[in-house]
Coordinates of C-alpha atoms and ligand atoms in Angstrom, one line a residue:
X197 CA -3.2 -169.4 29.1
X198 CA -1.8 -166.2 27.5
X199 CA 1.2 -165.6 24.8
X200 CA 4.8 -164.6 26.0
X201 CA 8.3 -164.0 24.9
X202 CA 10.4 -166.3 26.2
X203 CA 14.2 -164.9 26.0
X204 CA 17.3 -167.5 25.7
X205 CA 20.6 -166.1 26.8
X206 CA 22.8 -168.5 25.5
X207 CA 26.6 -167.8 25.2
X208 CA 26.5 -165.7 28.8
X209 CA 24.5 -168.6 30.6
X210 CA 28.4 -170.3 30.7
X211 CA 29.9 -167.1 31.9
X212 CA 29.3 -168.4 35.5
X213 CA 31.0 -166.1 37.5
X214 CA 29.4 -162.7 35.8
X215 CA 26.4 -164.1 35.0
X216 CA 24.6 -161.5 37.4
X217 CA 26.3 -158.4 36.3
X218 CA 25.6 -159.9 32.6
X219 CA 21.5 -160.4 33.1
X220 CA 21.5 -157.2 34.8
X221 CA 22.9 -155.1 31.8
X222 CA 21.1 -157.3 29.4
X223 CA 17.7 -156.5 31.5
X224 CA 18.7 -153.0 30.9
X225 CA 19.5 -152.6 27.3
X226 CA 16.2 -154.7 26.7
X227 CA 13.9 -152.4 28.9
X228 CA 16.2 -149.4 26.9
X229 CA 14.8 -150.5 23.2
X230 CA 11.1 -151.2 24.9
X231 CA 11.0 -148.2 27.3
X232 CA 8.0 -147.2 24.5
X233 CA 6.3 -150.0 24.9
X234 CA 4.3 -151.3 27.8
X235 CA 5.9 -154.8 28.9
X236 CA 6.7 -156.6 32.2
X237 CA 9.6 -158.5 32.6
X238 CA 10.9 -160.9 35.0
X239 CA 13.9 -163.0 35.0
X240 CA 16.2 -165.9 36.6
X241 CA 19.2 -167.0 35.9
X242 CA 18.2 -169.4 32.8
X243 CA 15.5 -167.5 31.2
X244 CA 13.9 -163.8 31.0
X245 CA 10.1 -163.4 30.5
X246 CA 8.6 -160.5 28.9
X247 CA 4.4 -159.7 29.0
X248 CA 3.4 -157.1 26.2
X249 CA 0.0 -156.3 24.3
X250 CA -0.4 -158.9 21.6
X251 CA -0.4 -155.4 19.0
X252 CA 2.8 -154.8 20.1
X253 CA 4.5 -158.2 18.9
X254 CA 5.9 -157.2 15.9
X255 CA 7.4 -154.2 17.4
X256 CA 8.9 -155.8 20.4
X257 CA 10.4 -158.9 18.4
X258 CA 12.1 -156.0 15.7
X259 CA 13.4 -154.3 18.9
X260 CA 14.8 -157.4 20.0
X261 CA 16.2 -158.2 17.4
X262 CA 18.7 -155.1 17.7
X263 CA 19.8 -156.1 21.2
X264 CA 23.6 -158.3 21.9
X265 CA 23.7 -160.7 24.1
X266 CA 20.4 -162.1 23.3
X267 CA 20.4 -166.0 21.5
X268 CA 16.8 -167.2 21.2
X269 CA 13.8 -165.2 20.9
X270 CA 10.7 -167.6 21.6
X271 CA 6.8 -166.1 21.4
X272 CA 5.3 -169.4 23.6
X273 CA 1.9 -169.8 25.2
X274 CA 2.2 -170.1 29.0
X275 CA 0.3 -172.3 30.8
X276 CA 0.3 -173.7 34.3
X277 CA 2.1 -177.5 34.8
X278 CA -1.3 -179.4 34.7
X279 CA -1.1 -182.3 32.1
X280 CA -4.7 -181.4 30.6
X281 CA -4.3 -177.7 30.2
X282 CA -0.7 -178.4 28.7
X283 CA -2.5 -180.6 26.3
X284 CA -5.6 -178.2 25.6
X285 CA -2.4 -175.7 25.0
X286 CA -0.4 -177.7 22.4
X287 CA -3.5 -179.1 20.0
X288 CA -4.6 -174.6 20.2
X289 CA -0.5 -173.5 19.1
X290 CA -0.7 -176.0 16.4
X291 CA -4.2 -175.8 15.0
X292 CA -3.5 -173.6 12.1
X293 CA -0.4 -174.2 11.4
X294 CA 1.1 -175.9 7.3
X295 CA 2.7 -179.0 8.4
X296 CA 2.6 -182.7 7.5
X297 CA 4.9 -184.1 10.0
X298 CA 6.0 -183.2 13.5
X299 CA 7.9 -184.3 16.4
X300 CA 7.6 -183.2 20.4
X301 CA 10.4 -182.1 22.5
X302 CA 9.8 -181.7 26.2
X303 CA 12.3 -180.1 28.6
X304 CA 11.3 -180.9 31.6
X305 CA 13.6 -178.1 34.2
X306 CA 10.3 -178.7 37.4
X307 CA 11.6 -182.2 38.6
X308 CA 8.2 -181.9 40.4
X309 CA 6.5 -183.1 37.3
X310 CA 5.1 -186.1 37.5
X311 CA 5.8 -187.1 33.7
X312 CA 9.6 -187.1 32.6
X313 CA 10.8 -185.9 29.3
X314 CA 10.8 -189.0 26.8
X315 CA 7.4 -190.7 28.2
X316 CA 6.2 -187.2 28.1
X317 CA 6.6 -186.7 24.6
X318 CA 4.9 -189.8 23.9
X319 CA 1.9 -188.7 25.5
X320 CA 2.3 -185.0 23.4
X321 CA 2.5 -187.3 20.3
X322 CA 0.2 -189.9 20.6
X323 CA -2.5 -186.7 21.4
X324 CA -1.6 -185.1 18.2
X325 CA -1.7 -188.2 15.8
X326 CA -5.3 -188.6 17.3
X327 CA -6.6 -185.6 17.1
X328 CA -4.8 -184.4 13.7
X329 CA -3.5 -185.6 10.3
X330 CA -0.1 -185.0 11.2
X331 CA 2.4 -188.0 11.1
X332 CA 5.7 -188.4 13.3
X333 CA 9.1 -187.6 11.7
X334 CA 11.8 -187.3 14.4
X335 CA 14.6 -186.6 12.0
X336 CA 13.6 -183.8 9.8
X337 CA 10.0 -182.5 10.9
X338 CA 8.1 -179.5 9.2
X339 CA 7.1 -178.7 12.8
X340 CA 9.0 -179.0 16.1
X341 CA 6.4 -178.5 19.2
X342 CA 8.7 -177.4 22.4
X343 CA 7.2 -178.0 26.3
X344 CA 9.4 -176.5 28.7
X345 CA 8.0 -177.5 31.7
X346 CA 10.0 -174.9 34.5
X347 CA 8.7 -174.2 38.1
X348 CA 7.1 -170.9 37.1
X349 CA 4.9 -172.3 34.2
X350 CA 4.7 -174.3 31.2
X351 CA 5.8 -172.7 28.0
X352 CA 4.6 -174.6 24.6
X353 CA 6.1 -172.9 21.3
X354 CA 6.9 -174.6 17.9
X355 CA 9.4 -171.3 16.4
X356 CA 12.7 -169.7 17.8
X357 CA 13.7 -166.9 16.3
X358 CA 17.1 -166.5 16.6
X359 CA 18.9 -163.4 18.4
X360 CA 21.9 -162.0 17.0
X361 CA 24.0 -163.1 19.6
X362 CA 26.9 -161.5 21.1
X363 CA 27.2 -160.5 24.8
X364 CA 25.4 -157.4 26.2
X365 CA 26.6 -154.4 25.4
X366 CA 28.2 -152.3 28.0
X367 CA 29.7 -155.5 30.2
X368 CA 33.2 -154.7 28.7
X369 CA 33.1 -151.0 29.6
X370 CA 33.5 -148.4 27.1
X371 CA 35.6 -147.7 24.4
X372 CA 36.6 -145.0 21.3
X373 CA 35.3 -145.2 18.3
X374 CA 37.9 -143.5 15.4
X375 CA 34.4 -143.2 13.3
X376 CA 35.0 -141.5 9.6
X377 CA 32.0 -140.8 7.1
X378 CA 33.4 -144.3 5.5
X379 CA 32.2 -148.0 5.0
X380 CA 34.8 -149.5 7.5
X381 CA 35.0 -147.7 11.0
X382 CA 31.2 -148.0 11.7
X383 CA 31.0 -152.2 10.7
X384 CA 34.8 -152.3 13.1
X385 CA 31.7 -150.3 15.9
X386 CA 29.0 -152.9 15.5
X387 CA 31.6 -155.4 15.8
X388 CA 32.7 -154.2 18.7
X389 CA 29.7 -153.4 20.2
X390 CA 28.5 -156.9 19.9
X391 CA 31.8 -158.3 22.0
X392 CA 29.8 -155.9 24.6
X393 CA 31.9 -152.7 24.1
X394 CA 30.0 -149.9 24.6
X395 CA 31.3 -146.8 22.3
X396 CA 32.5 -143.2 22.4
X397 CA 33.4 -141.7 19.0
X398 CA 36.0 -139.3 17.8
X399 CA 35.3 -137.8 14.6
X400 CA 38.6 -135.6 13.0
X401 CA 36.8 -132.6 11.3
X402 CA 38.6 -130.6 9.2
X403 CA 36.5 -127.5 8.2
X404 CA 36.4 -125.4 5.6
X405 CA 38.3 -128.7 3.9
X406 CA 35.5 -131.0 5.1
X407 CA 31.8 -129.6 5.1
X408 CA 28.8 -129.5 7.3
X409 CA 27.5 -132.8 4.9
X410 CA 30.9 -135.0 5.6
X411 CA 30.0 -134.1 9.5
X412 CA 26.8 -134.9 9.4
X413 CA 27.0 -138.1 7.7
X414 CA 29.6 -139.1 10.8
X415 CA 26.4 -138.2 13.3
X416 CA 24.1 -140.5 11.0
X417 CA 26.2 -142.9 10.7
X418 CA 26.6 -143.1 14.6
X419 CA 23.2 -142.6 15.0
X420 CA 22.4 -145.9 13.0
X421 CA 24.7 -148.1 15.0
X422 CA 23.6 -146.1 18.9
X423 CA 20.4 -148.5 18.2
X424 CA 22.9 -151.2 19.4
X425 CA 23.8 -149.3 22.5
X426 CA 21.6 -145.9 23.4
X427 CA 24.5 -143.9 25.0
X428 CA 26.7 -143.1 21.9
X429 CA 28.2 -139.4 21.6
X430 CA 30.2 -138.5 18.9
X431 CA 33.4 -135.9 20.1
X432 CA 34.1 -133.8 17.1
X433 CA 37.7 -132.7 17.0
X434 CA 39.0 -129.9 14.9
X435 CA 41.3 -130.7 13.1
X436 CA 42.4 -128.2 10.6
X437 CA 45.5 -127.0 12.4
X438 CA 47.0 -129.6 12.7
X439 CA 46.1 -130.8 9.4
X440 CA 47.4 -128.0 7.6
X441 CA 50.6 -127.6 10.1
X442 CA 52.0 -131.0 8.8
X443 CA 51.0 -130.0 5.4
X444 CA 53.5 -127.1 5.5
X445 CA 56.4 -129.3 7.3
X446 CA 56.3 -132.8 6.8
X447 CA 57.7 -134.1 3.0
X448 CA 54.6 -135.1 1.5
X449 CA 54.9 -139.1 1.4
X450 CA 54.8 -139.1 5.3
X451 CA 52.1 -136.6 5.8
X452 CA 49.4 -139.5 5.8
X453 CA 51.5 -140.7 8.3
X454 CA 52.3 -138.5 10.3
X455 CA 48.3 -137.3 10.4
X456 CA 47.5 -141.2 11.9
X457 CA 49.9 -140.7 14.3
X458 CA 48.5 -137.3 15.3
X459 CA 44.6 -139.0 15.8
X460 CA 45.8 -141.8 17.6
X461 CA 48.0 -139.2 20.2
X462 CA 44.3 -137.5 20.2
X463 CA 42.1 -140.8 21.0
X464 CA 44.9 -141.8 23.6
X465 CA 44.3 -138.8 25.3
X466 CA 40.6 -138.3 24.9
X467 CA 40.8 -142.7 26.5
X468 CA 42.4 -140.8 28.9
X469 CA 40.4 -137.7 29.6
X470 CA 37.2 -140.0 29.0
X471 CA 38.2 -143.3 31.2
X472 CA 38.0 -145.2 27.7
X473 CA 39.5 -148.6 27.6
X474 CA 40.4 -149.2 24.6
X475 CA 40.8 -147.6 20.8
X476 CA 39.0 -149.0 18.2
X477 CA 39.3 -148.1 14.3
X478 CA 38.3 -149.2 11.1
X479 CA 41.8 -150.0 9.6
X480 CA 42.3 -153.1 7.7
X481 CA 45.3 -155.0 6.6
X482 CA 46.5 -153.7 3.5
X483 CA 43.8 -151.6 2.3
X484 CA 45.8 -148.5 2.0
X485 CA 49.4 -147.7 2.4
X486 CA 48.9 -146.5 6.2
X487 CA 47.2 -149.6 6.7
X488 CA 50.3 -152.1 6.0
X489 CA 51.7 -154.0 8.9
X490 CA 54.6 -151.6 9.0
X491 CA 52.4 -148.6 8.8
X492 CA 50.3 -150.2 11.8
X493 CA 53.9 -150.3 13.6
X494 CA 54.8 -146.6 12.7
X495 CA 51.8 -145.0 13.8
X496 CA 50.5 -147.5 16.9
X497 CA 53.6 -146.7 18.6
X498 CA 52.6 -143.6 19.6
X499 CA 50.2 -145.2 22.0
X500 CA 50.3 -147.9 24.8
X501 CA 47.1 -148.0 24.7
X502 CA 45.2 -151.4 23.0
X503 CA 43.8 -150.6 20.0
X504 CA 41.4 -152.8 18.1
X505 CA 40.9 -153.4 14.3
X506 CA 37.8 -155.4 14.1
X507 CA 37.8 -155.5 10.8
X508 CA 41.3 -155.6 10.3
X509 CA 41.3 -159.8 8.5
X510 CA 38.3 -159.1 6.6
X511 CA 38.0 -158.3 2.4
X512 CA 36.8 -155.0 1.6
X513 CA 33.2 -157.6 0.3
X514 CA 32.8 -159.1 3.3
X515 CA 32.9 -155.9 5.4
X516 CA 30.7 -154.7 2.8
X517 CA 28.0 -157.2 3.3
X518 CA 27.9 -156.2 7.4
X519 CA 27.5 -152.8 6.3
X520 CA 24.6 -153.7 4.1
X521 CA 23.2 -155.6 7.4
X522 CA 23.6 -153.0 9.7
X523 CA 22.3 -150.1 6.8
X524 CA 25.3 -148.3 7.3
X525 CA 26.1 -148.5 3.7
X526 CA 24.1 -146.3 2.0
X527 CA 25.2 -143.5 4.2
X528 CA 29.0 -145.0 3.9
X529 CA 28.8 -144.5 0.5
X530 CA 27.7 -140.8 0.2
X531 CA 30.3 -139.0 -1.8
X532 CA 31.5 -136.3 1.2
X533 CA 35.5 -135.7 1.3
X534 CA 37.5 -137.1 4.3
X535 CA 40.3 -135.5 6.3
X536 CA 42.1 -138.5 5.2
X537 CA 41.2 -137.8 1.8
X538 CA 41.7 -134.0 1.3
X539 CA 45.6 -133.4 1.2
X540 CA 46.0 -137.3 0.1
X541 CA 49.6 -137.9 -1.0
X542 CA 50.5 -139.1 -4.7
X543 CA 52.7 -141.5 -3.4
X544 CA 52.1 -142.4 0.0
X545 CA 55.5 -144.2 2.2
X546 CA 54.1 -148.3 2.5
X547 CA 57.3 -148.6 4.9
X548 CA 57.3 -145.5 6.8
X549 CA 60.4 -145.2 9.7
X550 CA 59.2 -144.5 13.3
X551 CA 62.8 -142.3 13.4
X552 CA 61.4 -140.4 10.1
X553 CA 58.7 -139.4 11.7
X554 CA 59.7 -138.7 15.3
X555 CA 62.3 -135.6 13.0
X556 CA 59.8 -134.7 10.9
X557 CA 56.8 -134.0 13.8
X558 CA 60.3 -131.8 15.7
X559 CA 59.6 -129.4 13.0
X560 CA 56.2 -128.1 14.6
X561 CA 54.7 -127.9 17.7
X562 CA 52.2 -130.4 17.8
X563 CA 52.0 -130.9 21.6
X564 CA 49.9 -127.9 22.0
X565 CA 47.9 -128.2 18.5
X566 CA 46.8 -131.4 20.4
X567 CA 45.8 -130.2 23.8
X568 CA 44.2 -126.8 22.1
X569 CA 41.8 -129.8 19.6
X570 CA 41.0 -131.6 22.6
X571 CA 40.0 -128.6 24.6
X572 CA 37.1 -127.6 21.7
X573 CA 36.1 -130.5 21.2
X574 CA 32.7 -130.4 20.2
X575 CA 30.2 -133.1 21.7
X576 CA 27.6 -134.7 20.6
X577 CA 25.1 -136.4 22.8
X578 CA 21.5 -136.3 21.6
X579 CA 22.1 -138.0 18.5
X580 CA 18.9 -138.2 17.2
X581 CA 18.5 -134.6 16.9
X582 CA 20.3 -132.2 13.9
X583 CA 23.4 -130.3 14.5
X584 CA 22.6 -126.8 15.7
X585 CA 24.1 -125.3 12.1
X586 CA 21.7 -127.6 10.5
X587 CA 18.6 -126.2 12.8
X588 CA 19.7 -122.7 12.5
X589 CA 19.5 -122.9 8.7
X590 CA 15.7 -124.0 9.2
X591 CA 14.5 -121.2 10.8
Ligands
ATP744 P1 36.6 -146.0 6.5 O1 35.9 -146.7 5.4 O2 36.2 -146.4 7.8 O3 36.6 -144.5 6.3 P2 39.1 -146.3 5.1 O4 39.3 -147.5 4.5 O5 38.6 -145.1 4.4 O6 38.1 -146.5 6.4 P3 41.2 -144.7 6.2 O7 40.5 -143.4 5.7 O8 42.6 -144.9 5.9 O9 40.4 -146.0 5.8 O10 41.0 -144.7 7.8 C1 41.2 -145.9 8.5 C2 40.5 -145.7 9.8 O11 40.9 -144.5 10.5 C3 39.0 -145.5 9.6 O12 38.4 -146.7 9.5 C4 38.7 -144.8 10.9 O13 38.6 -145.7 12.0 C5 39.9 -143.9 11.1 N1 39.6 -142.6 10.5 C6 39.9 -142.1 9.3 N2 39.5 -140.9 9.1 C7 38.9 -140.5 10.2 C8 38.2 -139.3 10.7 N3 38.1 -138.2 9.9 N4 37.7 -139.3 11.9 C9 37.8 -140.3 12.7 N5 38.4 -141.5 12.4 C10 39.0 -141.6 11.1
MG745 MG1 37.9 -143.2 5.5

C-alpha cells in the first residue's frame, strides 16, 4: 500500500489517432517541470502514474498544476486487487477525514475482478456504515470514495484536483509570439500555449526611445509564461530604423500603421527563417485604432501567413482577470514606454487604405531596413538568467 499520483488525460484520451504522439509529449513536459524532483513514472494509454517522496507532494502537485494537457490530478493509495486489502485501504484514506455523509464509486477497468462495479460499491458501503458514523447520501455527499480497480493495481482516492486542461504543449508545433511589455500579448501566449502551441517571441525594441527596463520587462514577462513550455526565446529586433524612417516619410495618421505592417513583414519572415507556423499577437477588436477590423485588413495583408488573435473577442476585464491568473499583470502594468507608444499619433487613421500605404512605404526603402533588423537580431535563450547589460552593471 503506498500513496501515488494518479494523472487523468482527459480531452486527448478522444484524440484517437494521435493519442501516442500526445502522451509522449505530455510525458515530456511533465518529466520537464519534475526533472528536480525524484519521481518515476509509467504510463498507458488511459492513465500515467507518477512515484515521488511523500515531502515532495506539494511540490510536485504545484508543478503540475502548470502543465496543458493534463485534466485530473488524483493523489490515491495503491493497493493490489485483493478485496480485503482494498477494504483495509478505503476505512485508512477515510479515517480522518470531516464528513457526515458519503457515497462509493467503483470503476472497475480489470474485468478479472471477481466483484462488478454496483455490487461492489455495496460491499465498500455497507463496510463503512459498520465501521464508521458516516451515513449514505448518493446525491450530494461531503465525501466521494473512488476504487479504480485497473490490471496494474487498485487505486482508492476520495479528491481530484483538477488540471488546467488544454492539450500538451508542443503537439501543434511552434509558433511567434509578437510579445510587448503590455497586458495583452502575453495572456494571447498562454492562450495559445494551452491549444498546445509551443512559442517563439519577437520583441520590436526601439533603443535609445525604449530602455533597458521596457526590454527587460518583455524577458520577464516571457520568462513567467516559459513555465508553460521550457523552450521559450525571446528574438529582440531593432527596431529604431525603421521606426524613425517612417517617422520622417509617412503623414503622421498612417505611421501606426504603417509600423504594424512593418512587424508583421518581420514575424513573416522570422516564421520563415525560424520554421514557425503560425503568428500570434495580442490585438483585440477595437481596442485601438490599428486594432479595427479594417486596420486588421490593412496591415494582415502583408502576410499569407495565419495569424492568431487569442484574445481578439475578449474585454479588456476579462483579459485582465487571465493576466491576474497567470501573474503576468503586475509586470504588464510597469510603467515602461512601448515602440507602439513612443511616436503615437494624435489622430490615428480607424480606416486606413491598403493603396495609402503601399505609396507611402515607396517613399523608403524598407526592404533592406527589414533584412538588416532580422540579421541582428538579438536572442534570447536562457531566460532565466539577466541580460548581459544588466550583469555587466553588477560587476
Ligand atoms: P499589449 O497589451 O499586448 O501591449 P496593446 O493593447 O498595448 O497590447 P498594441 O500596442 O496596439 O496593443 O499592440 C497590439 C499587439 O501588437 C500586442 O498585443 C503585441 O502582440 C504586438 N506588439 C505591440 N508592440 C510590440 C512590440 N514592441 N514588440 C512585439 N510585439 C508588439
Ligand atoms: Mg502594447
Amino acid at each position: 500500500m503506498f500513496k501515488i499520483i494518479m494523472i487523468k488525460y482527459g480531452e486527448l484520451t478522444t484524440k484517437k489517432a494521435n493519442r501516442k504522439f500526445f502522451i509522449e509529449t505530455l510525458t515530456r513536459n511533465i518529466e520537464r517541470v519534475l526533472e528536480n524532483y525524484s519521481v518515476k513514472i509509467t504510463k498507458d494509454r488511459v492513465r500515467m502514474y507518477i512515484e515521488f517522496n511523500e515531502r515532495d507532494l506539494n511540490g510536485v502537485l504545484a508543478s503540475l498544476k502548470k502543465v496543458f494537457g493534463l485534466h485530473g490530478i488524483v493523489v490515491a493509495t495503491r493497493v493490489n486487487n485483493n478485496i480485503d486489502d482494498i477494504k483495509m485501504c478505503v476505512l485508512d484514506s477515510i479515517k480522518n477525514l470531516n464528513a457526515n455523509t458519503f457515497k462509493v464509486e467503483t470503476k472497475r477497468a480489470d474485468k478479472s475482478f471477481p466483484i462488478q462495479s454496483m455490487e461492489f460499491n455495496n460491499v465498500i458501503g455497507g463496510l463503512i456504515l459498520k465501521n464508521t458514523n458516516l451515513k449514505v447520501d448518493v446525491h450530494n455527499p461531503d465525501l466521494t470514495v473512488h476504487i479504480e480497480i485497473r490490471p496494474e493495481g487498485t487505486f482508492v482516492y476520495t479528491n481530484e484536483i483538477r488540471g488546467i486542461g488544454g492539450y500538451p504543449v508542443g503537439i501543434q508545433g511552434k509558433g511567434l509570439l509578437m510579445l510587448s511589455g503590455g497586458i495583452d500579448s502575453p495572456v494571447a501566449g498562454y492562450l495559445a500555449l494551452k491549444r498546445g502551441v509551443d512559442l517563439e517571441c519577437l520583441y520590436f525594441d526601439s533603443p535609445p526611445h525604449t530602455s533597458q527596463e521596457a526590454k527587460n520587462k518583455v524577458i520577464d514577462l516571457a520568462n513567467i509564461i516559459n513555465e508553460y513550455s521550457g523552450h521559450i526565446k525571446v528574438n529582440v529586433v531593432p527596431f529604431t530604423k525603421i521606426q524613425e524612417e517612417i517617422y520622417k516619410n509617412v503623414p503622421d495618421s498612417y505611421i501606426i500603421t504603417i509600423m504594424r505592417r512593418m512587424m508583421y513583414r518581420i514575424a513573416t519572415k522570422v516564421c520563415q527563417k525560424n520554421k514557425l507556423k503560425v503568428i500570434i499577437n495580442g490585438e483585440s477588436i477595437g481596442q485601438v485604432a490599428s486594432q479595427t477590423l479594417t486596420s486588421m485588413i490593412a496591415i494582415n495583408s502583408v502576410t499569407n501567413m495565419p495569424v492568431i488573435r487569442p484574445v481578439a473577442c475578449m474585454d479588456k476585464l476579462e483579459i485582465i482577470d487571465i493576466a491576474k491568473q497567470i501573474n503576468t499583470y503586475e509586470t504588464s502594468i510597469l510603467p515602461y514606454e512601448d515602440c507602439c507608444t513612443i511616436f503615437l499619433p494624435k489622430h490615428p487613421v480607424i480606416n486606413p487604405e491598403v493603396e495609402k500605404c503601399i505609396k507611402y512605404e515607396k517613399s523608403f526603402d524598407f526592404e533592406s531596413l527589414i533584412d538588416e533588423a532580422i540579421n541582428n537580431i538579438e536572442v534570447i535563450k536562457d531566460l532565466n538568467t539577466k541580460s548581459n547589460d544588466e550583469f555587466s552593471e553588477l560587476l
